[in-house]
Tab-separated table of C-alpha atoms in Angstrom:
chain	number	residue	atom	x	y	z
N	74	MET	CA	54.783	-126.055	-232.218
N	75	LYS	CA	57.310	-123.257	-232.063
N	76	ARG	CA	58.065	-122.019	-228.580
N	77	ALA	CA	59.060	-118.352	-228.479
N	78	ASP	CA	62.505	-117.620	-227.144
N	79	VAL	CA	61.590	-116.434	-223.660
N	80	MET	CA	64.040	-115.396	-220.953
N	81	LEU	CA	63.563	-113.853	-217.532
N	82	ALA	CA	66.614	-111.752	-216.729
N	83	ALA	CA	66.754	-112.194	-212.977
N	84	ALA	CA	69.596	-109.720	-212.586
N	85	ILE	CA	67.329	-106.712	-213.075
N	86	GLY	CA	64.078	-105.895	-211.324
N	87	GLY	CA	60.613	-105.822	-212.853
N	88	LEU	CA	59.050	-107.995	-215.493
N	89	ALA	CA	58.475	-106.977	-219.019
N	90	PRO	CA	56.297	-108.232	-221.768
N	91	ILE	CA	55.460	-106.368	-224.880
N	92	ALA	CA	56.573	-105.045	-228.154
N	93	TRP	CA	54.210	-103.650	-230.717
N	94	HIS	CA	54.750	-103.036	-234.411
N	95	PRO	CA	52.051	-100.981	-236.174
N	96	SER	CA	52.914	-102.314	-239.640
N	97	CYS	CA	53.175	-106.038	-238.906
N	98	THR	CA	51.184	-108.528	-240.921
N	99	ALA	CA	48.445	-110.735	-239.548
N	100	HIS	CA	49.094	-114.350	-238.578
N	101	ALA	CA	46.810	-117.258	-237.808
N	102	LEU	CA	46.256	-117.320	-234.071
N	103	PRO	CA	46.009	-120.390	-231.891
N	104	ALA	CA	42.455	-121.207	-230.868
N	105	VAL	CA	43.225	-120.254	-227.285
N	106	VAL	CA	43.254	-116.545	-228.191
N	107	SER	CA	40.117	-116.618	-230.315
N	108	ALA	CA	38.145	-115.853	-227.167
N	109	SER	CA	38.821	-113.228	-224.532
N	110	VAL	CA	41.719	-114.046	-222.214
N	111	THR	CA	41.053	-113.567	-218.509
N	112	PRO	CA	43.526	-113.624	-215.622
N	113	PRO	CA	43.166	-116.086	-212.744
N	114	ALA	CA	40.695	-115.094	-210.048
N	115	LEU	CA	42.062	-113.189	-207.057
N	116	PRO	CA	41.107	-113.649	-203.399
N	117	PRO	CA	38.075	-111.683	-202.142
N	118	GLY	CA	39.025	-108.016	-201.881
N	119	GLY	CA	41.440	-108.200	-204.811
N	120	GLY	CA	41.064	-106.713	-208.253
N	121	TYR	CA	42.610	-106.188	-211.672
N	122	THR	CA	43.072	-103.087	-213.843
N	123	PRO	CA	43.481	-104.011	-217.550
N	124	LEU	CA	46.319	-102.243	-219.348
N	125	GLY	CA	46.975	-104.163	-222.529
N	126	GLU	CA	43.972	-105.785	-224.164
N	127	SER	CA	44.525	-104.059	-227.525
N	128	MET	CA	48.320	-104.339	-227.780
N	129	ARG	CA	50.264	-106.574	-230.133
N	130	VAL	CA	53.595	-108.375	-230.234
N	131	GLN	CA	54.408	-108.441	-233.946
N	132	GLY	CA	50.713	-108.852	-234.705
N	133	LEU	CA	49.785	-111.218	-231.864
N	134	PRO	CA	47.625	-109.963	-228.974
N	135	VAL	CA	49.076	-109.329	-225.518
N	136	PHE	CA	46.957	-108.959	-222.397
N	137	VAL	CA	48.295	-107.049	-219.381
N	138	TRP	CA	46.739	-106.332	-215.992
N	139	LEU	CA	47.797	-104.549	-212.822
N	140	LEU	CA	46.716	-106.463	-209.731
N	141	ASP	CA	46.116	-105.637	-206.079
N	142	ALA	CA	45.052	-108.282	-203.564
N	143	PRO	CA	44.977	-108.917	-199.821
N	144	GLY	CA	47.573	-111.415	-198.665
N	145	SER	CA	51.310	-111.948	-198.394
N	146	LEU	CA	53.624	-112.408	-201.360
N	147	ARG	CA	53.836	-116.151	-200.719
N	148	ASP	CA	50.069	-116.500	-200.313
N	149	ILE	CA	49.222	-114.644	-203.542
N	150	ALA	CA	51.931	-116.499	-205.495
N	151	SER	CA	50.501	-119.831	-204.326
N	152	TRP	CA	46.954	-118.653	-205.056
N	153	LEU	CA	47.794	-117.662	-208.643
N	154	SER	CA	49.815	-120.818	-209.327
N	155	ALA	CA	46.912	-122.973	-208.172
N	156	ARG	CA	44.531	-121.237	-210.584
N	157	GLN	CA	46.777	-120.762	-213.630
N	158	PRO	CA	49.001	-123.824	-214.247
N	159	ALA	CA	51.322	-121.843	-216.522
N	160	LEU	CA	52.562	-119.881	-213.487
N	161	ARG	CA	54.734	-122.756	-212.275
N	162	ASP	CA	58.292	-121.391	-212.636
N	163	LEU	CA	59.305	-119.302	-209.637
N	164	TRP	CA	61.965	-116.633	-209.154
N	165	VAL	CA	62.378	-115.058	-205.705
N	166	ARG	CA	63.997	-111.647	-205.315
N	167	PRO	CA	64.184	-109.282	-202.331
N	168	GLY	CA	60.630	-108.070	-201.782
N	169	ALA	CA	59.348	-109.624	-205.007
N	170	ILE	CA	58.301	-112.905	-206.600
N	171	VAL	CA	58.185	-113.649	-210.330
N	172	LEU	CA	56.055	-116.468	-211.764
N	173	ALA	CA	56.119	-117.549	-215.407
N	174	GLY	CA	55.457	-120.416	-217.759
N	175	ILE	CA	53.644	-121.675	-220.839
N	176	ALA	CA	50.387	-123.630	-220.996
N	177	GLU	CA	47.961	-124.292	-223.849
N	178	GLY	CA	49.837	-122.056	-226.280
N	179	MET	CA	49.966	-119.026	-223.965
N	180	HIS	CA	52.918	-117.565	-222.093
N	181	TRP	CA	51.893	-116.197	-218.701
N	182	ALA	CA	54.097	-114.054	-216.458
N	183	ALA	CA	53.441	-112.341	-213.138
N	184	ARG	CA	55.556	-110.099	-210.942
N	185	LEU	CA	54.401	-109.610	-207.373
N	186	SER	CA	55.689	-107.172	-204.763
N	187	ASP	CA	54.865	-106.459	-201.129
N	188	ALA	CA	52.631	-103.373	-200.988
N	189	GLY	CA	52.546	-103.263	-197.183
N	190	ALA	CA	49.503	-103.388	-194.900
N	191	GLY	CA	49.058	-107.066	-195.734
N	192	ARG	CA	48.531	-106.529	-199.467
N	193	THR	CA	50.347	-107.626	-202.604
N	194	GLN	CA	50.508	-105.663	-205.850
N	195	GLY	CA	51.973	-106.489	-209.220
N	196	THR	CA	51.370	-107.239	-212.859
N	197	ILE	CA	50.302	-110.253	-214.881
N	198	SER	CA	50.459	-110.738	-218.648
N	199	ALA	CA	49.530	-113.327	-221.253
N	200	MET	CA	50.663	-113.697	-224.858
N	201	PRO	CA	50.294	-116.515	-227.423
N	202	VAL	CA	53.443	-118.434	-228.351
N	203	ASP	CA	51.997	-121.288	-230.421
N	204	VAL	CA	53.019	-119.797	-233.770
N	205	ASP	CA	54.847	-120.987	-236.872
N	206	ALA	CA	58.630	-121.273	-236.778
N	207	ALA	CA	59.346	-118.476	-239.245
N	208	TYR	CA	57.215	-116.050	-237.326
N	209	GLY	CA	58.211	-117.218	-233.866
N	210	SER	CA	61.883	-116.614	-234.580
N	211	ARG	CA	61.153	-112.893	-234.921
N	212	ILE	CA	59.781	-112.500	-231.417
N	213	GLY	CA	62.243	-110.782	-229.135
N	214	THR	CA	63.270	-111.659	-225.616
N	215	LEU	CA	60.907	-111.364	-222.703
N	216	ALA	CA	63.186	-109.682	-220.219
N	217	ALA	CA	63.137	-107.916	-216.919
N	218	GLY	CA	63.163	-104.121	-216.846
N	219	ALA	CA	64.630	-101.952	-214.122
N	220	ALA	CA	62.029	-99.991	-212.176
N	221	GLY	CA	62.420	-96.242	-211.821
N	222	GLY	CA	65.620	-94.275	-212.234
N	223	GLY	CA	67.312	-93.684	-215.563
N	224	VAL	CA	67.187	-90.660	-217.773
N	225	GLY	CA	64.174	-88.448	-218.293
N	226	ALA	CA	62.365	-87.583	-221.483
N	227	ALA	CA	65.089	-85.229	-222.640
N	228	GLY	CA	67.909	-87.684	-222.106
N	229	ALA	CA	66.082	-90.509	-223.839
N	230	GLY	CA	65.161	-88.461	-226.870
N	231	ARG	CA	68.634	-87.378	-227.900
N	232	GLY	CA	71.225	-89.681	-229.389
N	233	SER	CA	72.433	-91.408	-232.499
N	234	ALA	CA	69.996	-92.353	-235.240
N	235	ASN	CA	71.594	-95.802	-235.200
N	236	PRO	CA	69.398	-97.953	-232.964
N	237	GLY	CA	72.405	-99.743	-231.482
N	238	PRO	CA	72.060	-102.414	-228.810
N	239	LEU	CA	68.972	-102.370	-226.621
N	240	ALA	CA	70.965	-102.333	-223.389
N	241	ASP	CA	68.987	-99.333	-222.119
N	242	PRO	CA	65.313	-98.441	-222.510
N	243	ALA	CA	64.495	-96.040	-225.312
N	244	TRP	CA	62.407	-93.823	-223.031
N	245	ARG	CA	61.999	-93.165	-219.327
N	246	LEU	CA	58.995	-91.689	-217.544
N	247	PRO	CA	60.310	-89.212	-214.954
N	248	GLY	CA	58.837	-90.040	-211.555
N	249	GLY	CA	57.190	-93.223	-212.837
N	250	GLN	CA	57.594	-96.880	-211.917
N	251	LEU	CA	58.454	-99.312	-214.702
N	252	HIS	CA	56.602	-102.640	-214.471
N	253	PHE	CA	57.105	-104.193	-217.914
N	254	GLU	CA	59.616	-103.859	-220.695
N	255	PHE	CA	59.801	-105.946	-223.850
N	256	ARG	CA	62.569	-105.403	-226.391
N	257	SER	CA	62.584	-106.761	-229.923
N	258	ARG	CA	64.143	-106.079	-233.289
N	259	ASP	CA	62.780	-106.473	-236.795
N	260	GLU	CA	64.514	-106.018	-240.138
N	261	ALA	CA	64.394	-102.228	-240.007
N	262	ALA	CA	64.122	-101.067	-236.405
N	263	SER	CA	64.402	-101.756	-232.706
N	264	ILE	CA	61.196	-101.710	-230.667
N	265	VAL	CA	60.784	-101.199	-226.931
N	266	GLU	CA	57.399	-101.468	-225.202
N	267	GLN	CA	57.000	-100.440	-221.588
N	268	ILE	CA	54.236	-100.393	-218.978
N	269	TRP	CA	54.540	-97.671	-216.317
N	270	THR	CA	52.518	-96.390	-213.409
N	271	HIS	CA	52.663	-92.843	-212.055
N	272	ALA	CA	51.145	-91.199	-208.984
N	273	VAL	CA	49.939	-88.195	-211.026
N	274	SER	CA	46.451	-88.159	-212.581
N	275	PRO	CA	46.161	-88.702	-216.371
N	276	ALA	CA	45.179	-85.081	-217.071
N	277	ASP	CA	48.142	-83.639	-215.155
N	278	LEU	CA	50.522	-86.275	-216.495
N	279	ARG	CA	49.567	-85.498	-220.107
N	280	LYS	CA	50.328	-81.818	-219.544
N	281	GLN	CA	53.632	-82.664	-217.854
N	282	LEU	CA	54.696	-84.960	-220.680
N	283	VAL	CA	53.785	-82.434	-223.370
N	284	ARG	CA	56.060	-79.859	-221.729
N	285	GLU	CA	58.938	-82.301	-221.272
N	286	LEU	CA	58.703	-83.925	-224.696
N	287	LEU	CA	58.486	-80.595	-226.536
N	288	ALA	CA	61.454	-79.281	-224.535
N	289	ALA	CA	63.426	-82.402	-225.494
N	290	GLY	CA	62.779	-81.839	-229.200
N	291	TRP	CA	59.940	-84.328	-229.734
N	292	ARG	CA	57.075	-83.216	-231.963
N	293	PRO	CA	53.520	-84.559	-232.283
N	294	ALA	CA	53.705	-87.019	-235.157
N	295	ASP	CA	50.383	-85.899	-236.628
N	296	SER	CA	51.359	-82.257	-236.984
N	297	GLY	CA	55.162	-82.043	-236.997
N	298	ALA	CA	55.074	-79.001	-234.729
N	299	PRO	CA	53.423	-77.820	-231.519
N	300	GLY	CA	49.733	-77.320	-232.177
N	301	PRO	CA	46.527	-79.344	-232.178
N	302	GLY	CA	48.340	-82.637	-231.632
N	303	ALA	CA	50.022	-81.436	-228.453
N	304	SER	CA	46.875	-79.723	-227.257
N	305	ALA	CA	44.863	-82.915	-227.657
N	306	ILE	CA	47.380	-84.887	-225.618
N	307	ALA	CA	47.396	-82.277	-222.869
N	308	GLY	CA	43.624	-81.893	-222.667
N	309	ALA	CA	41.921	-83.265	-219.582
N	310	ALA	CA	39.194	-84.864	-221.702
N	311	ALA	CA	41.572	-86.641	-224.089
N	312	PRO	CA	40.491	-90.246	-224.701
N	313	PRO	CA	42.865	-93.112	-223.879
N	314	ALA	CA	43.920	-93.458	-227.521
N	315	ALA	CA	47.531	-93.702	-228.627
N	316	GLN	CA	49.269	-90.345	-229.012
N	317	SER	CA	52.336	-90.323	-231.262
N	318	TRP	CA	55.533	-88.274	-231.109
N	319	SER	CA	58.589	-88.273	-233.346
N	320	LEU	CA	62.216	-87.215	-233.017
N	321	GLY	CA	64.529	-87.994	-235.910
N	322	ARG	CA	64.239	-91.714	-236.602
N	323	ARG	CA	62.484	-92.374	-233.299
N	324	THR	CA	58.745	-92.563	-232.750
N	325	LEU	CA	57.027	-92.703	-229.369
N	326	SER	CA	53.434	-93.843	-228.849
N	327	LEU	CA	51.774	-93.204	-225.467
N	328	ILE	CA	48.508	-94.436	-223.969
N	329	ILE	CA	47.540	-93.076	-220.525
N	330	VAL	CA	44.667	-94.562	-218.525
N	331	PRO	CA	43.337	-93.695	-215.045
N	332	LEU	CA	44.054	-95.943	-212.079
N	333	ASP	CA	42.674	-95.779	-208.551
N	334	ARG	CA	45.832	-93.949	-207.538
N	335	GLY	CA	47.382	-92.123	-210.479
N	336	SER	CA	47.904	-93.317	-214.045
N	337	GLY	CA	48.830	-96.367	-216.068
N	338	ILE	CA	51.002	-95.697	-219.124
N	339	THR	CA	51.861	-97.816	-222.146
N	340	ALA	CA	54.865	-96.470	-224.067
N	341	VAL	CA	56.040	-97.916	-227.389
N	342	THR	CA	59.308	-96.635	-228.843
N	343	ARG	CA	60.378	-97.545	-232.375
N	344	ILE	CA	63.976	-96.713	-233.241
N	345	GLY	CA	64.956	-96.875	-236.883
N	346	ALA	CA	63.265	-96.722	-240.280
């Protein structure tokens, strides 16, 4: 069994899983992912919002959920660890707890933070790691991503066509909170996948992003210029399907879904050929 090279970078806040490559080839999956993957049960009054059931890491499925549950950080961390044995490795940071580990061919990771009023919020993800050695060596590092801050859409879009090191995210969501970031590199390009939340509703956020991306020089990938592609992304009735943008040798794919308070956003940036 080949264990993916997984690292939690404790020096930066947030937890990050996911890179997606639209042109990757299929691989035989471990039996554990042949059925639907479900997160561990939460205490009564808690709930999950799925954010990543159709995403891929180099062709392998990744499952991501936002969570909200009554209880302290310590209580929810203990609760999850008791119900998912993979969540056995513990990192404690100011106001946050990170749990991670591998069990039955799946890598699980959770980041929990104190939401106040006796509640805990966070994210939990699962991805298969029981893959062949040649394939497993291509999987990038599971690393922590800084939440908030950074450059906006304009600043992220401009720059050299050379992908360069992935020291900084390829894209930032102005006003959003970054929960996940996974960085990987294949033979031709660098790939960054991020999971964000934003207080603005999906309809308003789509309109905001269209304005900011167009102003930064991005163009809808399906049309090459402002037009139907941008209008579809901005429309209030737009389905939660991936919307693609391009700028030079960069492509940006966005999926926006409604949450109880605001929006959940998956952003995939591919830098290179």
